Coordinates of C-alpha atoms (C1' of nucleotides) in Angstrom, one line a residue:
Chain A
M49 CA 0.0 0.0 0.0
S50 CA 1.1 3.5 -0.6
P51 CA 1.6 5.4 2.6
T52 CA 0.6 8.5 0.7
V53 CA -3.0 9.5 1.5
N54 CA -3.1 12.4 -0.8
P55 CA -6.7 12.9 -1.9
S56 CA -5.6 14.0 -5.3
S57 CA -7.6 12.7 -8.2
K58 CA -5.2 11.3 -10.7
Q59 CA -2.3 9.1 -10.1
A60 CA -3.1 6.3 -12.5
Q61 CA -0.1 5.7 -14.6
E62 CA 2.7 6.9 -12.4
K63 CA 4.3 3.5 -12.0
A64 CA 5.4 3.3 -15.6
A65 CA 7.0 6.7 -15.3
Q66 CA 8.8 5.9 -12.1
A67 CA 10.3 2.8 -13.6
H68 CA 11.9 4.9 -16.3
G69 CA 13.4 7.7 -14.3
V70 CA 10.9 10.5 -13.8
D71 CA 10.0 10.5 -10.1
K72 CA 6.9 12.5 -9.3
A73 CA 7.8 12.5 -5.6
N74 CA 11.0 14.3 -6.4
P75 CA 10.6 18.0 -5.8
L76 CA 12.6 18.6 -8.9
P77 CA 10.1 19.3 -11.7
A78 CA 9.5 16.5 -14.2
Y79 CA 10.8 18.5 -17.1
A80 CA 14.0 19.3 -15.2
Q81 CA 14.5 15.6 -14.3
L82 CA 14.0 14.6 -17.9
A83 CA 16.4 17.3 -19.1
Q84 CA 19.0 16.1 -16.7
L85 CA 18.5 12.5 -17.8
L86 CA 18.9 13.5 -21.4
R87 CA 22.0 15.5 -20.5
G88 CA 23.5 12.4 -19.0
R89 CA 22.8 10.4 -22.1
I90 CA 24.5 13.0 -24.2
S91 CA 27.4 13.3 -21.8
S92 CA 27.9 9.5 -21.8
G93 CA 27.9 9.3 -25.5
E94 CA 24.7 7.4 -25.7
Y95 CA 23.4 10.3 -27.8
P96 CA 26.7 11.3 -29.6
P97 CA 27.2 14.7 -31.2
G98 CA 25.3 15.0 -34.5
S99 CA 22.8 12.2 -33.6
R100 CA 19.1 12.7 -33.4
L101 CA 17.2 12.6 -30.1
P102 CA 14.1 10.5 -29.8
A103 CA 11.0 12.5 -30.9
E104 CA 9.4 14.5 -28.2
S105 CA 6.3 12.4 -28.4
S106 CA 8.4 9.3 -28.0
L107 CA 10.1 10.8 -25.0
A108 CA 6.8 11.7 -23.5
Q109 CA 5.5 8.2 -23.9
S110 CA 8.8 6.6 -22.7
F111 CA 8.9 8.6 -19.5
G112 CA 5.2 8.8 -18.8
V113 CA 4.9 12.5 -19.1
S114 CA 2.8 14.7 -21.4
A115 CA 4.1 15.9 -24.7
M116 CA 4.3 19.5 -23.4
T117 CA 6.5 18.4 -20.5
A118 CA 8.8 16.5 -22.8
R119 CA 8.9 19.5 -25.0
Q120 CA 9.8 21.7 -22.1
A121 CA 12.6 19.3 -21.2
V122 CA 14.1 19.4 -24.7
G123 CA 13.6 23.2 -24.6
V124 CA 15.9 23.4 -21.6
L125 CA 18.7 21.7 -23.5
A126 CA 18.0 23.8 -26.6
E127 CA 18.3 27.0 -24.6
E128 CA 21.6 25.7 -23.2
G129 CA 22.8 25.3 -26.8
L130 CA 23.3 21.6 -26.2
V131 CA 20.8 20.5 -28.9
K132 CA 19.4 22.1 -32.0
R133 CA 15.8 21.7 -33.0
V134 CA 15.0 21.4 -36.7
Q135 CA 11.4 21.6 -37.6
G136 CA 10.1 18.7 -39.5
S137 CA 13.3 16.8 -39.0
G138 CA 14.2 16.3 -35.4
T139 CA 16.3 17.5 -32.5
F140 CA 20.0 17.0 -32.9
V141 CA 22.9 16.9 -30.5
R142 CA 25.3 19.8 -31.2
K143 CA 29.0 19.5 -31.1
V144 CA 31.1 21.8 -28.9
G145 CA 31.2 25.1 -30.7
V146 CA 32.9 28.3 -29.9
V147 CA 30.2 30.6 -31.4
A148 CA 27.7 29.0 -29.1
S149 CA 29.1 30.9 -26.2
N150 CA 28.0 34.1 -24.6
F151 CA 29.9 36.3 -22.3
G152 CA 27.9 37.9 -19.5
L153 CA 28.8 40.7 -17.1
D154 CA 27.7 38.7 -14.1
A155 CA 31.1 39.2 -12.5
L156 CA 30.6 43.0 -12.7
G157 CA 27.2 42.7 -11.2
A158 CA 28.4 40.4 -8.4
V159 CA 30.9 42.9 -7.2
L160 CA 28.5 45.8 -7.5
A161 CA 25.8 43.9 -5.7
N162 CA 27.4 45.0 -2.4
P163 CA 26.7 48.7 -2.1
D164 CA 28.1 48.7 1.4
Q165 CA 31.6 47.9 0.2
L166 CA 31.4 50.4 -2.6
T167 CA 32.8 53.8 -2.5
V168 CA 32.5 56.3 -5.3
R169 CA 35.2 58.9 -5.7
I170 CA 34.3 61.8 -8.0
I171 CA 37.3 62.7 -10.1
K172 CA 35.7 65.3 -12.3
A173 CA 32.3 66.8 -12.7
Q174 CA 32.0 69.7 -15.0
V175 CA 30.0 71.4 -17.7
Q176 CA 31.9 71.7 -21.0
R177 CA 31.3 72.3 -24.6
A178 CA 30.2 69.3 -26.7
E179 CA 32.9 68.0 -29.0
G180 CA 34.5 64.9 -30.3
E181 CA 32.9 61.5 -30.1
A182 CA 30.5 62.4 -27.3
Q183 CA 29.1 65.3 -29.3
E184 CA 28.6 63.0 -32.2
V185 CA 26.9 60.0 -30.6
L186 CA 24.8 62.2 -28.4
E187 CA 23.7 64.2 -31.5
L188 CA 24.4 67.5 -29.8
P189 CA 25.0 70.7 -31.7
R190 CA 28.7 71.4 -31.7
G191 CA 29.6 73.7 -28.8
E192 CA 26.5 72.9 -26.9
A193 CA 26.8 72.5 -23.1
M194 CA 27.5 69.0 -22.0
I195 CA 28.1 67.4 -18.6
L196 CA 31.1 65.3 -18.0
V197 CA 31.5 63.1 -14.9
E198 CA 34.4 61.0 -14.1
R199 CA 34.3 58.6 -11.1
V200 CA 36.4 55.9 -9.7
I201 CA 34.4 53.2 -8.1
L202 CA 36.2 51.5 -5.2
F203 CA 35.3 48.0 -4.0
E204 CA 36.6 47.2 -0.6
D205 CA 38.6 50.3 -0.7
K206 CA 40.5 49.3 -3.8
P207 CA 40.0 50.8 -7.2
F208 CA 37.6 48.7 -9.2
T209 CA 36.6 50.6 -12.3
L210 CA 36.8 54.0 -13.8
H211 CA 33.6 55.4 -15.1
V212 CA 33.4 58.3 -17.6
S213 CA 30.0 59.5 -18.6
Q214 CA 28.7 62.4 -20.7
T215 CA 25.2 63.8 -21.2
G216 CA 23.7 66.7 -22.8
F217 CA 23.0 69.7 -20.5
D218 CA 19.2 70.0 -20.4
P219 CA 18.0 71.6 -17.2
A220 CA 14.5 70.3 -17.8
S221 CA 15.7 66.8 -17.9
P222 CA 16.1 64.8 -14.7
T223 CA 19.2 63.3 -16.2
V224 CA 21.3 66.2 -15.3
E225 CA 21.2 65.9 -11.6
S226 CA 20.9 62.1 -11.7
M227 CA 24.2 61.8 -13.5
L228 CA 25.8 63.4 -10.5
D229 CA 24.1 61.0 -8.1
T230 CA 26.0 57.9 -7.2
A231 CA 22.8 55.9 -6.9
V232 CA 22.1 56.2 -10.6
L233 CA 25.3 54.3 -11.2
T234 CA 24.3 51.1 -9.4
S235 CA 20.8 51.4 -10.6
L236 CA 22.2 51.6 -14.1
I237 CA 24.1 48.4 -13.5
F238 CA 21.2 46.5 -12.2
Q239 CA 17.6 46.4 -13.3
E240 CA 16.2 47.9 -10.2
G241 CA 14.4 51.0 -9.3
Y242 CA 13.2 53.4 -11.9
S243 CA 15.0 54.3 -15.1
N244 CA 15.2 57.3 -17.3
F245 CA 16.3 55.1 -20.1
K246 CA 14.4 53.1 -22.5
K247 CA 17.2 51.2 -24.1
G248 CA 20.9 51.0 -24.4
E249 CA 23.8 49.8 -26.5
L250 CA 26.9 48.3 -25.1
R251 CA 30.3 47.7 -26.7
L252 CA 33.2 45.7 -25.3
L253 CA 36.7 46.7 -26.3
P254 CA 40.2 46.0 -25.4
V255 CA 42.3 49.0 -24.6
V256 CA 45.8 49.8 -23.5
L257 CA 45.9 51.7 -20.2
G258 CA 47.1 55.3 -20.5
Q259 CA 49.2 57.0 -17.8
R260 CA 46.3 58.8 -16.2
E261 CA 43.8 55.9 -16.2
A262 CA 46.5 53.5 -14.8
E263 CA 47.2 55.9 -12.0
M264 CA 43.5 56.2 -11.0
L265 CA 43.1 52.4 -11.0
E266 CA 46.5 51.8 -9.4
L267 CA 47.6 49.7 -12.3
E268 CA 50.7 49.7 -14.6
P269 CA 50.4 52.0 -17.6
G270 CA 50.7 50.2 -20.9
R271 CA 48.9 47.0 -19.8
S272 CA 45.6 45.9 -21.3
A273 CA 42.1 46.3 -19.9
F274 CA 38.5 46.1 -20.9
K275 CA 36.6 49.2 -22.0
L276 CA 32.8 48.8 -21.7
E277 CA 31.2 51.6 -23.7
H278 CA 27.6 52.4 -23.2
L279 CA 25.1 54.6 -25.0
F280 CA 21.7 55.0 -23.4
Y281 CA 18.5 56.3 -25.0
G282 CA 15.6 58.1 -23.3
F283 CA 12.0 57.3 -23.8
D284 CA 12.0 59.8 -26.6
D285 CA 14.4 57.5 -28.4
R286 CA 17.1 60.1 -28.5
P287 CA 20.6 59.3 -27.2
A288 CA 20.9 60.6 -23.7
A289 CA 24.0 59.3 -22.0
F290 CA 27.3 58.1 -23.4
G291 CA 30.3 56.8 -21.5
W292 CA 32.4 53.9 -20.6
F293 CA 33.8 51.8 -17.8
I294 CA 37.5 50.8 -17.7
V295 CA 38.0 47.5 -15.8
A296 CA 41.0 45.2 -15.4
P297 CA 40.3 41.7 -16.7
E298 CA 41.1 40.2 -13.3
K299 CA 38.2 42.2 -11.9
M300 CA 35.9 41.2 -14.6
P301 CA 36.6 37.7 -15.8
L302 CA 34.6 36.9 -19.0
V303 CA 34.3 33.1 -19.1
S304 CA 31.9 31.0 -20.9
R305 CA 31.2 27.3 -21.0
V306 CA 30.0 25.3 -23.9
G307 CA 29.0 21.6 -24.2
V308 CA 28.1 19.3 -21.5
W309 CA 29.0 20.3 -18.0
D310 CA 27.0 18.0 -15.9
E311 CA 28.2 18.7 -12.4
Chain B
M1376 CA -22.3 46.8 -30.6
S1377 CA -22.7 43.9 -28.2
P1378 CA -23.5 45.1 -24.7
T1379 CA -20.7 44.3 -22.4
V1380 CA -22.1 43.5 -19.0
N1381 CA -18.8 42.7 -17.4
P1382 CA -18.6 44.6 -14.1
S1383 CA -14.8 44.6 -14.2
S1384 CA -13.0 47.7 -13.2
K1385 CA -10.7 47.4 -16.2
Q1386 CA -13.3 47.6 -18.9
A1387 CA -11.7 50.4 -20.8
Q1388 CA -8.4 48.5 -21.0
E1389 CA -10.1 45.3 -22.1
K1390 CA -11.9 46.9 -24.9
A1391 CA -8.8 48.6 -26.2
A1392 CA -7.0 45.3 -25.9
Q1393 CA -9.6 43.4 -28.0
A1394 CA -9.5 46.2 -30.5
H1395 CA -5.8 45.7 -31.0
G1396 CA -6.1 42.1 -30.1
V1397 CA -4.6 38.9 -31.4
D1398 CA -5.3 38.3 -35.0
K1399 CA -5.7 34.6 -35.7
A1400 CA -5.4 35.2 -39.5
N1401 CA -2.0 36.7 -38.9
P1402 CA 0.7 34.1 -39.7
L1403 CA 2.6 35.4 -36.8
P1404 CA 2.0 33.1 -33.8
A1405 CA -0.4 34.4 -31.2
Y1406 CA 2.2 34.4 -28.5
A1407 CA 4.5 36.5 -30.7
Q1408 CA 1.8 39.0 -31.4
L1409 CA 1.0 39.3 -27.8
A1410 CA 4.6 39.7 -26.9
Q1411 CA 5.0 42.4 -29.5
L1412 CA 1.9 44.2 -28.2
L1413 CA 3.3 44.1 -24.6
R1414 CA 6.6 45.3 -25.9
G1415 CA 4.9 48.3 -27.4
R1416 CA 3.2 49.1 -24.1
I1417 CA 6.5 48.9 -22.3
S1418 CA 8.1 51.0 -24.9
S1419 CA 5.4 53.7 -24.9
G1420 CA 5.6 54.0 -21.1
E1421 CA 2.1 52.5 -20.6
Y1422 CA 3.9 49.9 -18.5
P1423 CA 6.7 51.9 -17.0
P1424 CA 9.9 50.4 -15.6
G1425 CA 9.2 48.8 -12.2
S1426 CA 5.5 48.4 -12.8
R1427 CA 3.7 45.2 -12.7
L1428 CA 2.3 43.6 -15.8
P1429 CA -1.3 42.3 -15.7
A1430 CA -1.4 38.7 -14.5
E1431 CA -1.0 36.1 -17.1
S1432 CA -4.5 34.8 -16.6
S1433 CA -5.8 38.4 -17.0
L1434 CA -3.8 38.8 -20.2
A1435 CA -5.2 35.5 -21.5
Q1436 CA -8.7 36.6 -20.9
S1437 CA -8.2 40.1 -22.3
F1438 CA -6.7 38.9 -25.5
G1439 CA -8.8 35.8 -25.9
V1440 CA -6.0 33.3 -25.8
S1441 CA -5.3 30.4 -23.4
A1442 CA -3.3 30.9 -20.3
M1443 CA -0.4 28.8 -21.7
T1444 CA -0.2 31.1 -24.7
A1445 CA -0.2 34.2 -22.6
R1446 CA 2.4 32.6 -20.4
Q1447 CA 4.5 31.9 -23.5
A1448 CA 4.3 35.6 -24.6
V1449 CA 5.5 36.8 -21.2
G1450 CA 8.2 34.2 -21.4
V1451 CA 9.5 35.8 -24.6
L1452 CA 9.9 39.1 -22.8
A1453 CA 11.4 37.4 -19.8
E1454 CA 14.0 35.7 -22.0
E1455 CA 14.8 39.0 -23.6
G1456 CA 15.5 40.3 -20.1
L1457 CA 12.7 42.9 -20.5
V1458 CA 10.6 41.7 -17.6
K1459 CA 11.3 39.7 -14.5
R1460 CA 9.0 37.1 -13.2
V1461 CA 8.6 36.8 -9.4
Q1462 CA 6.7 33.8 -8.2
G1463 CA 3.7 34.6 -6.1
S1464 CA 4.0 38.3 -6.8
G1465 CA 3.9 39.2 -10.4
T1466 CA 5.8 40.0 -13.5
F1467 CA 7.6 43.4 -13.4
V1468 CA 9.1 45.6 -16.1
R1469 CA 12.8 45.8 -15.7
K1470 CA 14.8 49.0 -16.2
V1471 CA 17.7 49.1 -18.6
G1472 CA 20.6 47.4 -17.0
V1473 CA 24.1 46.7 -18.0
V1474 CA 24.4 43.3 -16.4
A1475 CA 21.5 42.1 -18.5
S1476 CA 23.7 42.1 -21.6
N1477 CA 25.5 39.2 -23.2
F1478 CA 28.2 39.3 -25.7
G1479 CA 28.1 36.7 -28.4
L1480 CA 30.7 35.6 -30.9
D1481 CA 28.3 35.9 -33.8
A1482 CA 30.6 38.2 -35.7
L1483 CA 33.3 35.7 -35.5
G1484 CA 31.0 33.0 -36.8
A1485 CA 29.6 35.2 -39.5
V1486 CA 33.1 35.7 -41.0
L1487 CA 34.1 32.1 -40.7
A1488 CA 30.8 31.0 -42.2
N1489 CA 32.3 31.5 -45.7
P1490 CA 34.9 28.7 -46.0
D1491 CA 35.5 29.7 -49.6
Q1492 CA 37.0 33.0 -48.6
L1493 CA 39.1 31.5 -45.8
T1494 CA 42.7 30.6 -46.2
V1495 CA 44.8 29.0 -43.5
R1496 CA 48.5 29.6 -43.3
I1497 CA 50.3 27.3 -41.0
I1498 CA 53.0 29.3 -39.3
K1499 CA 54.4 26.6 -37.0
A1500 CA 53.6 22.9 -36.4
Q1501 CA 55.9 21.0 -34.2
V1502 CA 56.3 18.6 -31.4
Q1503 CA 57.9 20.0 -28.3
R1504 CA 58.2 19.4 -24.6
A1505 CA 55.3 20.4 -22.4
E1506 CA 56.0 23.3 -20.2
G1507 CA 54.5 26.5 -18.9
E1508 CA 50.8 27.2 -19.0
A1509 CA 49.9 24.6 -21.6
Q1510 CA 51.6 21.9 -19.6
E1511 CA 49.6 23.0 -16.6
V1512 CA 46.1 23.3 -18.0
L1513 CA 46.5 20.1 -20.1
E1514 CA 47.7 18.3 -17.0
L1515 CA 50.6 16.8 -18.8
P1516 CA 53.8 15.5 -17.0
R1517 CA 56.5 18.0 -17.3
G1518 CA 58.7 17.4 -20.4
E1519 CA 56.0 15.2 -22.1
A1520 CA 55.7 15.5 -25.8
M1521 CA 53.2 18.1 -26.9
I1522 CA 52.0 19.4 -30.2
L1523 CA 51.9 23.1 -31.0
V1524 CA 50.3 24.5 -34.0
E1525 CA 50.2 28.2 -35.0
R1526 CA 48.1 29.3 -37.9
V1527 CA 47.0 32.6 -39.3
I1528 CA 43.5 32.5 -40.7
L1529 CA 43.0 34.9 -43.6
F1530 CA 39.6 36.2 -44.7
E1531 CA 39.4 37.5 -48.2
D1532 CA 43.2 37.3 -48.3
K1533 CA 43.6 39.6 -45.3
P1534 CA 44.8 38.3 -41.9
F1535 CA 41.8 37.8 -39.7
T1536 CA 43.0 35.9 -36.6
L1537 CA 46.0 34.2 -35.2
H1538 CA 45.3 30.8 -33.7
V1539 CA 47.6 29.0 -31.4
S1540 CA 46.7 25.5 -30.1
Q1541 CA 48.4 22.9 -28.1
T1542 CA 47.5 19.3 -27.4
G1543 CA 49.1 16.4 -25.8
F1544 CA 50.9 14.0 -28.1
D1545 CA 49.0 10.8 -27.9
P1546 CA 49.4 8.7 -31.0
A1547 CA 46.4 6.7 -30.1
S1548 CA 44.2 9.8 -30.1
P1549 CA 42.7 11.1 -33.3
T1550 CA 43.3 14.5 -31.9
V1551 CA 46.9 14.5 -33.1
E1552 CA 46.3 14.4 -36.7
S1553 CA 43.1 16.4 -36.5
M1554 CA 44.8 19.3 -34.9
L1555 CA 46.8 19.6 -38.1
D1556 CA 43.8 19.5 -40.2
T1557 CA 42.3 22.8 -41.1
A1558 CA 38.8 21.4 -41.1
V1559 CA 38.9 20.9 -37.4
L1560 CA 39.2 24.6 -37.0
T1561 CA 36.0 25.6 -38.6
S1562 CA 34.2 22.6 -37.1
L1563 CA 35.4 23.8 -33.8
I1564 CA 34.0 27.2 -34.4
F1565 CA 30.6 26.0 -35.4
Q1566 CA 28.4 23.2 -34.1
E1567 CA 28.7 21.1 -37.1
G1568 CA 30.1 17.7 -38.0
Y1569 CA 31.5 15.4 -35.4
S1570 CA 33.4 16.5 -32.4
N1571 CA 36.2 14.9 -30.4
F1572 CA 35.3 17.2 -27.6
K1573 CA 32.6 16.9 -24.9
K1574 CA 32.8 20.4 -23.5
G1575 CA 34.9 23.5 -23.5
E1576 CA 35.7 26.6 -21.5
L1577 CA 36.3 30.0 -23.1
R1578 CA 37.9 33.1 -21.7
L1579 CA 37.9 36.5 -23.3
L1580 CA 40.8 38.8 -22.5
P1581 CA 42.3 42.1 -23.6
V1582 CA 45.9 41.9 -24.7
V1583 CA 48.6 44.2 -26.0
L1584 CA 49.9 43.0 -29.4
G1585 CA 53.5 41.9 -29.3
Q1586 CA 55.9 42.5 -32.2
R1587 CA 55.5 39.0 -33.7
E1588 CA 51.8 38.8 -33.3
A1589 CA 51.3 42.2 -34.8
E1590 CA 53.4 41.3 -37.8
M1591 CA 51.5 38.2 -38.6
L1592 CA 48.2 40.0 -38.4
E1593 CA 49.6 43.1 -40.2
L1594 CA 48.7 45.3 -37.3
E1595 CA 50.7 47.8 -35.3
P1596 CA 52.6 46.4 -32.3
G1597 CA 51.5 47.9 -29.0
R1598 CA 47.9 48.3 -29.8
S1599 CA 45.2 46.3 -28.1
A1600 CA 43.3 43.2 -29.3
F1601 CA 41.1 40.4 -28.0
K1602 CA 42.5 37.1 -26.9
L1603 CA 40.0 34.3 -26.9
E1604 CA 41.4 31.4 -24.9
H1605 CA 39.9 28.0 -25.2
L1606 CA 40.3 24.8 -23.3
F1607 CA 38.5 21.7 -24.6
Y1608 CA 37.8 18.5 -22.8
G1609 CA 37.4 15.0 -24.4
F1610 CA 34.7 12.6 -23.6
D1611 CA 36.9 11.2 -20.9
D1612 CA 36.6 14.6 -19.2
R1613 CA 40.3 15.2 -19.4
P1614 CA 41.6 18.5 -20.9
A1615 CA 42.6 17.8 -24.5
A1616 CA 43.3 21.0 -26.3
F1617 CA 44.4 24.4 -25.2
G1618 CA 44.9 27.5 -27.2
W1619 CA 43.7 30.9 -28.2
F1620 CA 42.7 33.2 -30.9
I1621 CA 44.0 36.7 -31.3
V1622 CA 41.6 39.0 -33.1
A1623 CA 41.5 42.8 -33.6
P1624 CA 38.3 44.3 -32.2
E1625 CA 37.3 45.8 -35.5
K1626 CA 37.2 42.2 -36.9
M1627 CA 35.1 41.0 -34.0
P1628 CA 32.8 43.7 -32.6
L1629 CA 31.2 42.8 -29.3
V1630 CA 28.0 44.7 -29.0
S1631 CA 25.0 44.1 -27.0
R1632 CA 21.6 45.7 -26.8
V1633 CA 19.5 46.0 -23.7
G1634 CA 16.0 47.4 -23.1
V1635 CA 13.3 47.9 -25.7
W1636 CA 14.5 47.9 -29.3
D1637 CA 11.2 47.6 -31.1
E1638 CA 12.3 48.0 -34.7
Chain C
dC614 C1' -6.6 34.6 2.8
dA615 C1' -6.8 35.5 -2.5
dG616 C1' -3.7 36.3 -6.3
dT617 C1' 0.3 35.1 -8.8
dG618 C1' 3.6 32.6 -11.3
dG619 C1' 5.3 27.4 -12.0
dT620 C1' 4.1 23.1 -13.5
dC621 C1' 1.4 19.6 -15.8
dT622 C1' -2.2 17.0 -18.6
dA623 C1' -4.4 15.0 -22.7
dG624 C1' -5.8 16.1 -26.3
dA625 C1' -5.5 19.0 -31.1
dC626 C1' -4.1 21.1 -35.7
dC627 C1' -0.5 23.0 -38.6
dA628 C1' 4.0 23.6 -41.4
dC629 C1' 7.7 21.4 -42.5
dC630 C1' 11.0 17.6 -43.9
dC631 C1' 12.3 13.3 -45.8
dT632 C1' 11.5 9.3 -48.3
Chain D
dG74 C1' 2.5 10.0 -46.4
dG75 C1' 4.2 9.6 -42.1
dG76 C1' 7.0 11.7 -38.7
dT77 C1' 8.8 15.8 -36.7
dG78 C1' 8.8 20.1 -34.3
dG79 C1' 5.7 24.5 -33.5
dT80 C1' 1.6 26.1 -31.7
dC81 C1' -2.6 26.1 -29.1
dT82 C1' -6.6 24.9 -25.8
dA83 C1' -9.1 24.4 -21.4
dG84 C1' -8.8 22.9 -17.8
dA85 C1' -5.9 21.5 -13.1
dC86 C1' -2.9 21.6 -8.8
dC87 C1' 1.0 23.5 -6.5
dA88 C1' 4.3 26.9 -4.1
dC89 C1' 4.9 31.2 -3.1
dT90 C1' 3.9 36.2 -1.9
dG91 C1' 1.4 39.7 0.1
dG92 C1' -2.0 42.0 2.9

DNA sequence: CAGTGGTCTAGACCACCCT
DNA sequence: GGGTGGTCTAGACCACTGG
C-alpha cells in the first residue's frame, strides 16, 4: 500500500513513469528531471554529437509525461545550446562550438551587488562644450553645453573601475542631476528602481591603459584592460548618456562554458 | 455593438485590448503577437519600468488566448530580459541594466561561415616538450611531448585571426592528426560535423599585441586586441586542447543591446 | 486569505522535412 | 504519407507572496 493518502484525483499511470526515471515524488520538476536525464545520455555518448534525439512524443511516452512536458525538457537543452531543433526533422545533439558561447557581465554585477563595500570617488564633474565622439553620438550641436562626470568606483577600498559619462545639459531633464548622483550608477548596472532610459547599447573593447587611467586604477600603464562603452536612450528614443567603464580583466573575468557540464 | 455587462474595473483596457487584439489570421503566432503588443506598451511607457504587468491569466482573458499562450508571450519578454517574473508576486518591467547584456561571438561566426573566402596559413607545427601554462592546464607530465600549431586564418586574403593551439601528443588519439587539419578549426567554431570534444571553456581577455603577433596580423605592435582562450575536454573529461585566438576588435565587434528595441 | 507565477495533462491542428 | 517540431486549448494543482 502506498503510505501517501493524498486525496488528489489522478495518479493512475505513475508506475510506468517511475520505472523509467521520472519521479513525481522528487521535488525537482518533471521537465528538469527529464532534461538532466537526457543531458546524461549526451554526456555519456549514448546520444553522440550529431545524432538525433528521440522524438518529443516518443520521450513523452517513454517517460510517462505529457508531450508538453517532454517538449519543455528538450527546450531546456535547446536554450543551453546543447541541442538544436530542426522543424520537421528532429532534435540533434550539437558539437562543442565556440560561437555557441555568450559572455555575460555577471562578475561585474556580483561585485557591485554589495553597495556597502562600494565607494565612489568623483574625479571630475563639470560642464563643458560638446565636441568629439560624445558630441557625435549624443547628437548634440557642436559647442552645446555638456556634462562630463568621471568617477572611480572602489570595491573594498581598492579601485575597481573608472567610469566616464557624458550627457547633454538640459536643465529640464532629470538626467542632469541624476548623473551626479551615485545611486544612478548602481541602478544603471542592475535592473532595479526606476529608469530614465528606455534602451541602451553596449560595446566591449580591449584597450591599452594610459598613464592617467592607470594611476587612478592603481595599475601599470601600458597594460591591457577592458573598456565597456555604453550609450543609453531616453523614452523619446534620443541618445541621452554616453560613457564607458574601464576595468582590469582580473576584476571582470569573462568566461563561458560550452558543451556538457553535468556537475 | 454587443452590450458588455462585465462589471470589471478594467473595462476600458479590455476593450482597447480586444480592439488591437490577437489576429488569428495573422501568420505570426499568437504568442509572438501578444509579446510584441506588450513590448509596445512597455516602450510607450504604458507599463513603465518597475511596474507590474497584468497577471498572465488576465492577459489570457483580455486577448482571448489560453493561459499557456499568454504565459509563452510573457516568457519571450522574460528571456529578452525585458521583464522579470517573481513567483507569487507578479511580472515586473525591468529597467535598462548593464548586467542584462550578453556578448556573443556571432561576428566571428559570420566571418568564418564562408569557407570559400578563408585561407589557413600554417606558421608553425611542431612537437615540443610540455612546459608553462599549456603543460599545466593540459595536466601533462613536465617534459612530455606536446603538439603546438600556430596558424593565421585569412579572410578575403587579409589576416583575420591568429590561432595557437596545443595538445598532448598521444598517437592513439585522433586529436593528433586532426589538430593539423584545417577542417577541425571551422568545425570547432561551429556546431557542425562530429566532435572529439565533450565540453569547453572559453575566456575572453584584452591583450597588447607583441611584435611578432602584430606582424602576422599586419597590425601595429603595442595596440590592443582580443584574446579568446579555449580549453576543450574530451569525452573522458580530461583536458585535451588548449589555445587561443588573437583578433582585432574591428574584426570582432562585441556589441549588446538592452532594453526595448522595437524596430 | 486571495492572487500570482510554476508546473502539468491530454488532447488537437498545422507547417515542414524526408522518403 | 508519415514523422517531426511548433503552436494552441481548457482545464488543473501546487508553491509562493502579500496584505
